[in-house]
Amino acid sequence: MIDLHVHTWRCRHATGSAEEYVRAAAGRGVRVLAFTEHLPLAPALAAGLEGAEGYAMPAGELPEYVSEVRAAAELGADLGVEVLLGAEADLVPEGIDHARVLLDGWQFDVVLGSVHLIDGWAFDDPDRIEGYEAWDIAELWGRYFDDLAYAARSGLADVIAHADLVKKFCMRPSGPVEHLYANAAAALAMAGVAVEVNTAGLRKPCRELYPGRAFLSALCEAGVPVTVGSDAHSPDDVGAGRDEAVAALREAGYRSALVFRRRIAEEVGIDEL
């Protein structure tokens, strides 16, 4: 089993230490575990977002985080868990240059790219759900998928995380969205990035994987490779939803997934997930 997306207390909205995550992974049969802490937001974004300090690890802690994961890797070796060093970067248009600077000089195994903000609004934060009232939902979805393609084209990410996060609170357009999926899949394929099957959606109001069935099928048809992550924010969630993820991958037509080491992709069979 692989889990290429977990967060510790360092992101300020999760719990548990790196050691606790490794022990949880060993207990659940996860053989490859990637820590992917949220990188700090661009200062201009953070300055306009009240509570931004609760969204990501402070920049000054990045060396400590790297050391902590390296130590966890030693424990993992003893417990049969390969531990990888990763990061999750908000690749919104206003944050691309900042993310590029933060990522430079570190030997990450995998970098996740994500979109959590639109015009400075943290649309996936349950405390900011009133922000949806200011949008036509169809326009919001169009904007989100445009920004997702922009993030992929930045060249900074190996994997696009929770690719249809905009559905988290079940705010969906009344009309068809298949064209958004097809266009996004084409853009991600052209950018050469993978997409994760993120099981956190099963634990959120939308109650389904990110990406959902139709989007995942469009990604497979476009030739976009995949990986799997729990997006755990607690050790209890490590490896969660694995069976649902594998079933969705098979249904969509996937027969393999990717693991990243030193940002080089390696293919593994579905049965190895």
PDB file of C-alpha atoms in Angstrom:
ATOM      1  CA  MET A   1       0.000   0.000   0.000  1.00  0.00           C
ATOM      2  CA  ILE A   2       1.210   3.532  -0.762  1.00  0.00           C
ATOM      3  CA  ASP A   3       0.143   6.833   0.773  1.00  0.00           C
ATOM      4  CA  LEU A   4       1.781   9.845  -0.838  1.00  0.00           C
ATOM      5  CA  HIS A   5      -0.061  12.632   0.973  1.00  0.00           C
ATOM      6  CA  VAL A   6      -0.019  13.153   4.746  1.00  0.00           C
ATOM      7  CA  HIS A   7       0.326  16.153   7.081  1.00  0.00           C
ATOM      8  CA  THR A   8       1.610  16.483  10.631  1.00  0.00           C
ATOM      9  CA  TRP A   9       1.053  19.102  13.328  1.00  0.00           C
ATOM     10  CA  ARG A  10       3.479  21.382  11.507  1.00  0.00           C
ATOM     11  CA  CYS A  11       0.805  22.560   9.074  1.00  0.00           C
ATOM     12  CA  ARG A  12      -1.099  23.978  12.091  1.00  0.00           C
ATOM     13  CA  HIS A  13      -4.376  22.294  11.188  1.00  0.00           C
ATOM     14  CA  ALA A  14      -3.394  18.650  11.668  1.00  0.00           C
ATOM     15  CA  THR A  15      -2.312  16.524  14.605  1.00  0.00           C
ATOM     16  CA  GLY A  16       0.395  13.966  15.206  1.00  0.00           C
ATOM     17  CA  SER A  17       4.158  13.759  14.841  1.00  0.00           C
ATOM     18  CA  ALA A  18       6.113  12.205  11.996  1.00  0.00           C
ATOM     19  CA  GLU A  19       6.978   9.273  14.251  1.00  0.00           C
ATOM     20  CA  GLU A  20       3.294   8.661  15.019  1.00  0.00           C
ATOM     21  CA  TYR A  21       2.481   8.651  11.311  1.00  0.00           C
ATOM     22  CA  VAL A  22       5.199   6.123  10.548  1.00  0.00           C
ATOM     23  CA  ARG A  23       4.005   3.820  13.309  1.00  0.00           C
ATOM     24  CA  ALA A  24       0.429   4.130  12.060  1.00  0.00           C
ATOM     25  CA  ALA A  25       1.574   3.334   8.517  1.00  0.00           C
ATOM     26  CA  ALA A  26       3.420   0.225   9.706  1.00  0.00           C
ATOM     27  CA  GLY A  27       0.339  -0.937  11.561  1.00  0.00           C
ATOM     28  CA  ARG A  28      -1.874  -0.570   8.488  1.00  0.00           C
ATOM     29  CA  GLY A  29       0.392  -2.143   5.916  1.00  0.00           C
ATOM     30  CA  VAL A  30       1.420   1.091   4.212  1.00  0.00           C
ATOM     31  CA  ARG A  31       4.822   0.382   2.725  1.00  0.00           C
ATOM     32  CA  VAL A  32       5.522   3.787   1.140  1.00  0.00           C
ATOM     33  CA  LEU A  33       4.605   6.966   3.025  1.00  0.00           C
ATOM     34  CA  ALA A  34       5.245  10.525   1.814  1.00  0.00           C
ATOM     35  CA  PHE A  35       5.107  13.483   4.177  1.00  0.00           C
ATOM     36  CA  THR A  36       3.806  16.435   2.157  1.00  0.00           C
ATOM     37  CA  GLU A  37       3.623  19.404   4.483  1.00  0.00           C
ATOM     38  CA  HIS A  38       1.898  22.569   3.304  1.00  0.00           C
ATOM     39  CA  LEU A  39       4.476  25.148   2.268  1.00  0.00           C
ATOM     40  CA  PRO A  40       3.912  28.709   3.492  1.00  0.00           C
ATOM     41  CA  LEU A  41       1.638  30.898   1.425  1.00  0.00           C
ATOM     42  CA  ALA A  42       3.081  33.793  -0.528  1.00  0.00           C
ATOM     43  CA  PRO A  43       3.379  36.790   1.819  1.00  0.00           C
ATOM     44  CA  ALA A  44       1.013  38.895  -0.286  1.00  0.00           C
ATOM     45  CA  LEU A  45      -1.645  36.194  -0.037  1.00  0.00           C
ATOM     46  CA  ALA A  46      -1.121  35.581   3.665  1.00  0.00           C
ATOM     47  CA  ALA A  47      -1.300  39.280   4.470  1.00  0.00           C
ATOM     48  CA  GLY A  48      -4.812  39.522   3.067  1.00  0.00           C
ATOM     49  CA  LEU A  49      -6.120  36.337   4.632  1.00  0.00           C
ATOM     50  CA  GLU A  50      -7.031  36.434   8.305  1.00  0.00           C
ATOM     51  CA  GLY A  51      -5.882  33.258  10.017  1.00  0.00           C
ATOM     52  CA  ALA A  52      -3.420  32.357   7.262  1.00  0.00           C
ATOM     53  CA  GLU A  53      -0.929  31.188   9.874  1.00  0.00           C
ATOM     54  CA  GLY A  54      -3.222  28.211  10.454  1.00  0.00           C
ATOM     55  CA  TYR A  55      -3.001  27.000   6.865  1.00  0.00           C
ATOM     56  CA  ALA A  56       0.654  26.079   6.476  1.00  0.00           C
ATOM     57  CA  MET A  57       4.022  25.490   8.055  1.00  0.00           C
ATOM     58  CA  PRO A  58       6.005  28.678   8.766  1.00  0.00           C
ATOM     59  CA  ALA A  59       8.923  29.192   6.396  1.00  0.00           C
ATOM     60  CA  GLY A  60      11.436  29.103   9.225  1.00  0.00           C
ATOM     61  CA  GLU A  61      10.457  25.540  10.088  1.00  0.00           C
ATOM     62  CA  LEU A  62      11.303  24.049   6.717  1.00  0.00           C
ATOM     63  CA  PRO A  63      14.796  22.866   7.790  1.00  0.00           C
ATOM     64  CA  GLU A  64      13.333  21.328  10.960  1.00  0.00           C
ATOM     65  CA  TYR A  65      10.650  19.601   8.922  1.00  0.00           C
ATOM     66  CA  VAL A  66      13.220  18.085   6.570  1.00  0.00           C
ATOM     67  CA  SER A  67      15.300  16.843   9.506  1.00  0.00           C
ATOM     68  CA  GLU A  68      12.210  15.404  11.169  1.00  0.00           C
ATOM     69  CA  VAL A  69      11.255  13.439   8.054  1.00  0.00           C
ATOM     70  CA  ARG A  70      14.811  12.179   7.659  1.00  0.00           C
ATOM     71  CA  ALA A  71      14.681  10.863  11.238  1.00  0.00           C
ATOM     72  CA  ALA A  72      11.275   9.308  10.564  1.00  0.00           C
ATOM     73  CA  ALA A  73      12.804   7.519   7.577  1.00  0.00           C
ATOM     74  CA  GLU A  74      15.236   5.771   9.898  1.00  0.00           C
ATOM     75  CA  LEU A  75      12.363   4.563  12.055  1.00  0.00           C
ATOM     76  CA  GLY A  76      10.482   3.560   8.915  1.00  0.00           C
ATOM     77  CA  ALA A  77      13.395   1.433   7.758  1.00  0.00           C
ATOM     78  CA  ASP A  78      13.147  -0.548  10.984  1.00  0.00           C
ATOM     79  CA  LEU A  79       9.367  -0.935  10.657  1.00  0.00           C
ATOM     80  CA  GLY A  80       9.213  -1.759   6.948  1.00  0.00           C
ATOM     81  CA  VAL A  81       7.916   1.642   5.801  1.00  0.00           C
ATOM     82  CA  GLU A  82       9.749   3.625   3.138  1.00  0.00           C
ATOM     83  CA  VAL A  83       9.464   7.286   4.120  1.00  0.00           C
ATOM     84  CA  LEU A  84       9.619   9.971   1.436  1.00  0.00           C
ATOM     85  CA  LEU A  85      10.123  13.707   1.773  1.00  0.00           C
ATOM     86  CA  GLY A  86       7.489  15.767   0.028  1.00  0.00           C
ATOM     87  CA  ALA A  87       5.745  19.111   0.070  1.00  0.00           C
ATOM     88  CA  GLU A  88       2.391  20.547  -0.952  1.00  0.00           C
ATOM     89  CA  ALA A  89       2.476  23.960  -2.590  1.00  0.00           C
ATOM     90  CA  ASP A  90      -0.460  26.239  -3.304  1.00  0.00           C
ATOM     91  CA  LEU A  91       0.146  26.967  -6.960  1.00  0.00           C
ATOM     92  CA  VAL A  92      -2.404  29.705  -7.377  1.00  0.00           C
ATOM     93  CA  PRO A  93      -1.346  32.388  -9.868  1.00  0.00           C
ATOM     94  CA  GLU A  94      -0.285  34.799  -7.107  1.00  0.00           C
ATOM     95  CA  GLY A  95       1.837  32.135  -5.414  1.00  0.00           C
ATOM     96  CA  ILE A  96       3.830  30.529  -8.221  1.00  0.00           C
ATOM     97  CA  ASP A  97       7.011  32.605  -7.864  1.00  0.00           C
ATOM     98  CA  HIS A  98       6.976  32.230  -4.079  1.00  0.00           C
ATOM     99  CA  ALA A  99       6.575  28.457  -4.338  1.00  0.00           C
ATOM    100  CA  ARG A 100       9.412  28.251  -6.832  1.00  0.00           C
ATOM    101  CA  VAL A 101      11.773  29.958  -4.366  1.00  0.00           C
ATOM    102  CA  LEU A 102      10.701  27.727  -1.461  1.00  0.00           C
ATOM    103  CA  LEU A 103      11.133  24.531  -3.449  1.00  0.00           C
ATOM    104  CA  ASP A 104      14.570  25.457  -4.764  1.00  0.00           C
ATOM    105  CA  GLY A 105      17.505  23.782  -3.064  1.00  0.00           C
ATOM    106  CA  TRP A 106      15.624  20.972  -1.306  1.00  0.00           C
ATOM    107  CA  GLN A 107      15.810  17.360  -2.444  1.00  0.00           C
ATOM    108  CA  PHE A 108      12.142  16.497  -2.266  1.00  0.00           C
ATOM    109  CA  ASP A 109      10.923  13.139  -3.448  1.00  0.00           C
ATOM    110  CA  VAL A 110       7.527  14.451  -4.520  1.00  0.00           C
ATOM    111  CA  VAL A 111       5.869  17.857  -4.828  1.00  0.00           C
ATOM    112  CA  LEU A 112       2.100  18.157  -4.784  1.00  0.00           C
ATOM    113  CA  GLY A 113       0.493  21.169  -6.425  1.00  0.00           C
ATOM    114  CA  SER A 114      -2.886  22.340  -5.229  1.00  0.00           C
ATOM    115  CA  VAL A 115      -5.421  25.145  -5.446  1.00  0.00           C
ATOM    116  CA  HIS A 116      -7.015  26.123  -2.129  1.00  0.00           C
ATOM    117  CA  LEU A 117      -7.519  29.830  -2.826  1.00  0.00           C
ATOM    118  CA  ILE A 118      -9.432  31.843  -5.384  1.00  0.00           C
ATOM    119  CA  ASP A 119      -8.839  35.594  -5.270  1.00  0.00           C
ATOM    120  CA  GLY A 120      -7.546  35.208  -1.724  1.00  0.00           C
ATOM    121  CA  TRP A 121     -10.588  33.252  -0.534  1.00  0.00           C
ATOM    122  CA  ALA A 122      -9.898  29.869   1.075  1.00  0.00           C
ATOM    123  CA  PHE A 123     -12.885  28.142  -0.481  1.00  0.00           C
ATOM    124  CA  ASP A 124     -12.258  24.784   1.210  1.00  0.00           C
ATOM    125  CA  ASP A 125     -12.274  26.235   4.732  1.00  0.00           C
ATOM    126  CA  PRO A 126     -15.572  25.405   6.493  1.00  0.00           C
ATOM    127  CA  ASP A 127     -15.283  28.671   8.417  1.00  0.00           C
ATOM    128  CA  ARG A 128     -15.405  30.609   5.127  1.00  0.00           C
ATOM    129  CA  ILE A 129     -18.229  28.764   3.416  1.00  0.00           C
ATOM    130  CA  GLU A 130     -20.281  31.956   3.183  1.00  0.00           C
ATOM    131  CA  GLY A 131     -17.945  32.998   0.370  1.00  0.00           C
ATOM    132  CA  TYR A 132     -19.882  30.772  -2.010  1.00  0.00           C
ATOM    133  CA  GLU A 133     -22.795  33.207  -1.829  1.00  0.00           C
ATOM    134  CA  ALA A 134     -20.771  35.738  -3.818  1.00  0.00           C
ATOM    135  CA  TRP A 135     -20.324  33.393  -6.779  1.00  0.00           C
ATOM    136  CA  ASP A 136     -22.342  31.913  -9.558  1.00  0.00           C
ATOM    137  CA  ILE A 137     -21.340  28.297  -8.970  1.00  0.00           C
ATOM    138  CA  ALA A 138     -20.826  27.528 -12.657  1.00  0.00           C
ATOM    139  CA  GLU A 139     -18.452  30.503 -12.920  1.00  0.00           C
ATOM    140  CA  LEU A 140     -16.651  29.402  -9.772  1.00  0.00           C
ATOM    141  CA  TRP A 141     -16.076  25.937 -11.183  1.00  0.00           C
ATOM    142  CA  GLY A 142     -14.822  27.391 -14.446  1.00  0.00           C
ATOM    143  CA  ARG A 143     -12.391  29.622 -12.592  1.00  0.00           C
ATOM    144  CA  TYR A 144     -11.213  26.784 -10.358  1.00  0.00           C
ATOM    145  CA  PHE A 145     -10.411  24.486 -13.258  1.00  0.00           C
ATOM    146  CA  ASP A 146      -8.655  27.302 -15.111  1.00  0.00           C
ATOM    147  CA  ASP A 147      -6.445  27.845 -12.071  1.00  0.00           C
ATOM    148  CA  LEU A 148      -5.852  24.105 -11.767  1.00  0.00           C
ATOM    149  CA  ALA A 149      -4.549  23.991 -15.337  1.00  0.00           C
ATOM    150  CA  TYR A 150      -2.380  27.028 -14.593  1.00  0.00           C
ATOM    151  CA  ALA A 151      -0.917  25.224 -11.581  1.00  0.00           C
ATOM    152  CA  ALA A 152      -0.113  22.180 -13.708  1.00  0.00           C
ATOM    153  CA  ARG A 153       1.553  24.286 -16.380  1.00  0.00           C
ATOM    154  CA  SER A 154       3.822  25.936 -13.789  1.00  0.00           C
ATOM    155  CA  GLY A 155       6.131  22.928 -13.977  1.00  0.00           C
ATOM    156  CA  LEU A 156       6.599  22.953 -10.202  1.00  0.00           C
ATOM    157  CA  ALA A 157       4.442  19.955  -9.275  1.00  0.00           C
ATOM    158  CA  ASP A 158       4.834  16.259  -9.885  1.00  0.00           C
ATOM    159  CA  VAL A 159       1.255  15.567  -8.805  1.00  0.00           C
ATOM    160  CA  ILE A 160      -1.909  17.653  -8.728  1.00  0.00           C
ATOM    161  CA  ALA A 161      -3.635  17.119  -5.394  1.00  0.00           C
ATOM    162  CA  HIS A 162      -7.405  16.710  -4.807  1.00  0.00           C
ATOM    163  CA  ALA A 163      -8.092  17.816  -8.352  1.00  0.00           C
ATOM    164  CA  ASP A 164     -11.792  18.608  -7.910  1.00  0.00           C
ATOM    165  CA  LEU A 165     -11.589  20.109  -4.420  1.00  0.00           C
ATOM    166  CA  VAL A 166     -14.119  22.757  -5.446  1.00  0.00           C
ATOM    167  CA  LYS A 167     -16.890  20.173  -4.878  1.00  0.00           C
ATOM    168  CA  LYS A 168     -15.996  19.728  -1.176  1.00  0.00           C
ATOM    169  CA  PHE A 169     -19.151  21.357   0.206  1.00  0.00           C
ATOM    170  CA  CYS A 170     -21.426  19.966  -2.532  1.00  0.00           C
ATOM    171  CA  MET A 171     -21.712  23.339  -4.273  1.00  0.00           C
ATOM    172  CA  ARG A 172     -22.128  22.044  -7.820  1.00  0.00           C
ATOM    173  CA  PRO A 173     -23.288  23.708 -11.040  1.00  0.00           C
ATOM    174  CA  SER A 174     -26.801  22.841 -12.120  1.00  0.00           C
ATOM    175  CA  GLY A 175     -25.615  22.164 -15.675  1.00  0.00           C
ATOM    176  CA  PRO A 176     -23.132  19.670 -17.135  1.00  0.00           C
ATOM    177  CA  VAL A 177     -19.479  19.793 -16.080  1.00  0.00           C
ATOM    178  CA  GLU A 178     -18.011  17.110 -18.338  1.00  0.00           C
ATOM    179  CA  HIS A 179     -16.403  19.758 -20.552  1.00  0.00           C
ATOM    180  CA  LEU A 180     -14.514  21.088 -17.529  1.00  0.00           C
ATOM    181  CA  TYR A 181     -13.218  17.608 -16.781  1.00  0.00           C
ATOM    182  CA  ALA A 182     -12.190  16.988 -20.383  1.00  0.00           C
ATOM    183  CA  ASN A 183     -10.427  20.334 -20.715  1.00  0.00           C
ATOM    184  CA  ALA A 184      -8.636  19.908 -17.394  1.00  0.00           C
ATOM    185  CA  ALA A 185      -7.577  16.370 -18.277  1.00  0.00           C
ATOM    186  CA  ALA A 186      -6.139  17.574 -21.586  1.00  0.00           C
ATOM    187  CA  ALA A 187      -4.262  20.393 -19.865  1.00  0.00           C
ATOM    188  CA  LEU A 188      -2.820  18.089 -17.202  1.00  0.00           C
ATOM    189  CA  ALA A 189      -1.788  15.540 -19.816  1.00  0.00           C
ATOM    190  CA  MET A 190      -0.001  18.222 -21.807  1.00  0.00           C
ATOM    191  CA  ALA A 191       1.721  19.493 -18.649  1.00  0.00           C
ATOM    192  CA  GLY A 192       3.015  16.011 -17.874  1.00  0.00           C
ATOM    193  CA  VAL A 193       1.792  15.875 -14.284  1.00  0.00           C
ATOM    194  CA  ALA A 194       0.112  13.057 -12.407  1.00  0.00           C
ATOM    195  CA  VAL A 195      -3.122  13.326 -10.429  1.00  0.00           C
ATOM    196  CA  GLU A 196      -3.695  11.735  -7.067  1.00  0.00           C
ATOM    197  CA  VAL A 197      -6.712   9.716  -6.082  1.00  0.00           C
ATOM    198  CA  ASN A 198      -7.235  11.501  -2.778  1.00  0.00           C
ATOM    199  CA  THR A 199      -9.384   9.633  -0.288  1.00  0.00           C
ATOM    200  CA  ALA A 200     -10.024  12.612   2.003  1.00  0.00           C
ATOM    201  CA  GLY A 201     -13.142  13.437   0.010  1.00  0.00           C
ATOM    202  CA  LEU A 202     -14.753  10.347   1.496  1.00  0.00           C
ATOM    203  CA  ARG A 203     -14.458  12.058   4.891  1.00  0.00           C
ATOM    204  CA  LYS A 204     -15.783  15.443   3.712  1.00  0.00           C
ATOM    205  CA  PRO A 205     -19.321  16.692   2.962  1.00  0.00           C
ATOM    206  CA  CYS A 206     -19.088  15.601  -0.700  1.00  0.00           C
ATOM    207  CA  ARG A 207     -18.553  11.994   0.434  1.00  0.00           C
ATOM    208  CA  GLU A 208     -16.623  10.926  -2.637  1.00  0.00           C
ATOM    209  CA  LEU A 209     -13.065  10.569  -3.804  1.00  0.00           C
ATOM    210  CA  TYR A 210     -11.136  13.435  -5.351  1.00  0.00           C
ATOM    211  CA  PRO A 211     -11.417  13.168  -8.326  1.00  0.00           C
ATOM    212  CA  GLY A 212     -14.911  11.775  -8.771  1.00  0.00           C
ATOM    213  CA  ARG A 213     -15.803   8.963 -11.138  1.00  0.00           C
ATOM    214  CA  ALA A 214     -16.462  11.022 -14.290  1.00  0.00           C
ATOM    215  CA  PHE A 215     -13.361  13.182 -13.860  1.00  0.00           C
ATOM    216  CA  LEU A 216     -11.148  10.165 -13.140  1.00  0.00           C
ATOM    217  CA  SER A 217     -12.405   8.480 -16.306  1.00  0.00           C
ATOM    218  CA  ALA A 218     -11.611  11.608 -18.317  1.00  0.00           C
ATOM    219  CA  LEU A 219      -8.112  11.671 -16.837  1.00  0.00           C
ATOM    220  CA  CYS A 220      -7.534   8.040 -17.742  1.00  0.00           C
ATOM    221  CA  GLU A 221      -8.777   8.609 -21.280  1.00  0.00           C
ATOM    222  CA  ALA A 222      -6.357  11.548 -21.617  1.00  0.00           C
ATOM    223  CA  GLY A 223      -3.440   9.441 -20.407  1.00  0.00           C
ATOM    224  CA  VAL A 224      -2.850  11.273 -17.140  1.00  0.00           C
ATOM    225  CA  PRO A 225      -1.030   8.998 -14.651  1.00  0.00           C
ATOM    226  CA  VAL A 226      -2.153   8.683 -11.052  1.00  0.00           C
ATOM    227  CA  THR A 227      -0.973   8.119  -7.519  1.00  0.00           C
ATOM    228  CA  VAL A 228      -2.825   7.605  -4.241  1.00  0.00           C
ATOM    229  CA  GLY A 229      -2.934   9.637  -1.029  1.00  0.00           C
ATOM    230  CA  SER A 230      -5.074   9.775   2.088  1.00  0.00           C
ATOM    231  CA  ASP A 231      -4.436  13.485   2.770  1.00  0.00           C
ATOM    232  CA  ALA A 232      -4.307  12.385   6.402  1.00  0.00           C
ATOM    233  CA  HIS A 233      -4.387  15.140   8.998  1.00  0.00           C
ATOM    234  CA  SER A 234      -4.252  12.615  11.822  1.00  0.00           C
ATOM    235  CA  PRO A 235      -2.339   9.350  12.184  1.00  0.00           C
ATOM    236  CA  ASP A 236      -5.703   7.594  12.354  1.00  0.00           C
ATOM    237  CA  ASP A 237      -6.319   8.489   8.691  1.00  0.00           C
ATOM    238  CA  VAL A 238      -3.118   7.031   7.254  1.00  0.00           C
ATOM    239  CA  GLY A 239      -4.001   4.633   4.463  1.00  0.00           C
ATOM    240  CA  ALA A 240      -7.716   5.392   4.805  1.00  0.00           C
ATOM    241  CA  GLY A 241      -9.936   4.675   1.810  1.00  0.00           C
ATOM    242  CA  ARG A 242      -7.412   2.472   0.049  1.00  0.00           C
ATOM    243  CA  ASP A 243      -9.973  -0.098  -1.100  1.00  0.00           C
ATOM    244  CA  GLU A 244     -12.284   2.593  -2.499  1.00  0.00           C
ATOM    245  CA  ALA A 245      -9.372   4.213  -4.328  1.00  0.00           C
ATOM    246  CA  VAL A 246      -8.253   0.969  -5.943  1.00  0.00           C
ATOM    247  CA  ALA A 247     -11.802   0.112  -6.983  1.00  0.00           C
ATOM    248  CA  ALA A 248     -12.239   3.564  -8.560  1.00  0.00           C
ATOM    249  CA  LEU A 249      -8.945   3.238 -10.425  1.00  0.00           C
ATOM    250  CA  ARG A 250      -9.907  -0.137 -11.842  1.00  0.00           C
ATOM    251  CA  GLU A 251     -13.333   1.122 -12.899  1.00  0.00           C
ATOM    252  CA  ALA A 252     -11.795   4.124 -14.656  1.00  0.00           C
ATOM    253  CA  GLY A 253      -9.416   1.878 -16.587  1.00  0.00           C
ATOM    254  CA  TYR A 254      -6.140   2.326 -14.705  1.00  0.00           C
ATOM    255  CA  ARG A 255      -3.861  -0.643 -14.227  1.00  0.00           C
ATOM    256  CA  SER A 256      -0.908   1.104 -12.601  1.00  0.00           C
ATOM    257  CA  ALA A 257       0.010   4.099 -10.449  1.00  0.00           C
ATOM    258  CA  LEU A 258       3.142   6.095  -9.714  1.00  0.00           C
ATOM    259  CA  VAL A 259       5.508   6.446  -6.785  1.00  0.00           C
ATOM    260  CA  PHE A 260       8.014   9.303  -6.805  1.00  0.00           C
ATOM    261  CA  ARG A 261      11.558   9.172  -5.486  1.00  0.00           C
ATOM    262  CA  ARG A 262      13.820  12.193  -5.939  1.00  0.00           C
ATOM    263  CA  ARG A 263      11.023  13.447  -8.201  1.00  0.00           C
ATOM    264  CA  ILE A 264      11.434  10.544 -10.591  1.00  0.00           C
ATOM    265  CA  ALA A 265       8.293   8.523 -11.241  1.00  0.00           C
ATOM    266  CA  GLU A 266       8.250   4.757 -10.864  1.00  0.00           C
ATOM    267  CA  GLU A 267       5.288   2.690 -11.966  1.00  0.00           C
ATOM    268  CA  VAL A 268       3.637   0.163  -9.672  1.00  0.00           C
ATOM    269  CA  GLY A 269       0.782  -2.172 -10.436  1.00  0.00           C
ATOM    270  CA  ILE A 270      -2.692  -1.644  -9.023  1.00  0.00           C
ATOM    271  CA  ASP A 271      -2.303  -4.827  -6.985  1.00  0.00           C
ATOM    272  CA  GLU A 272       0.672  -3.230  -5.191  1.00  0.00           C
ATOM    273  CA  LEU A 273      -1.406  -0.337  -3.898  1.00  0.00           C
TER     274      LEU A 273
END
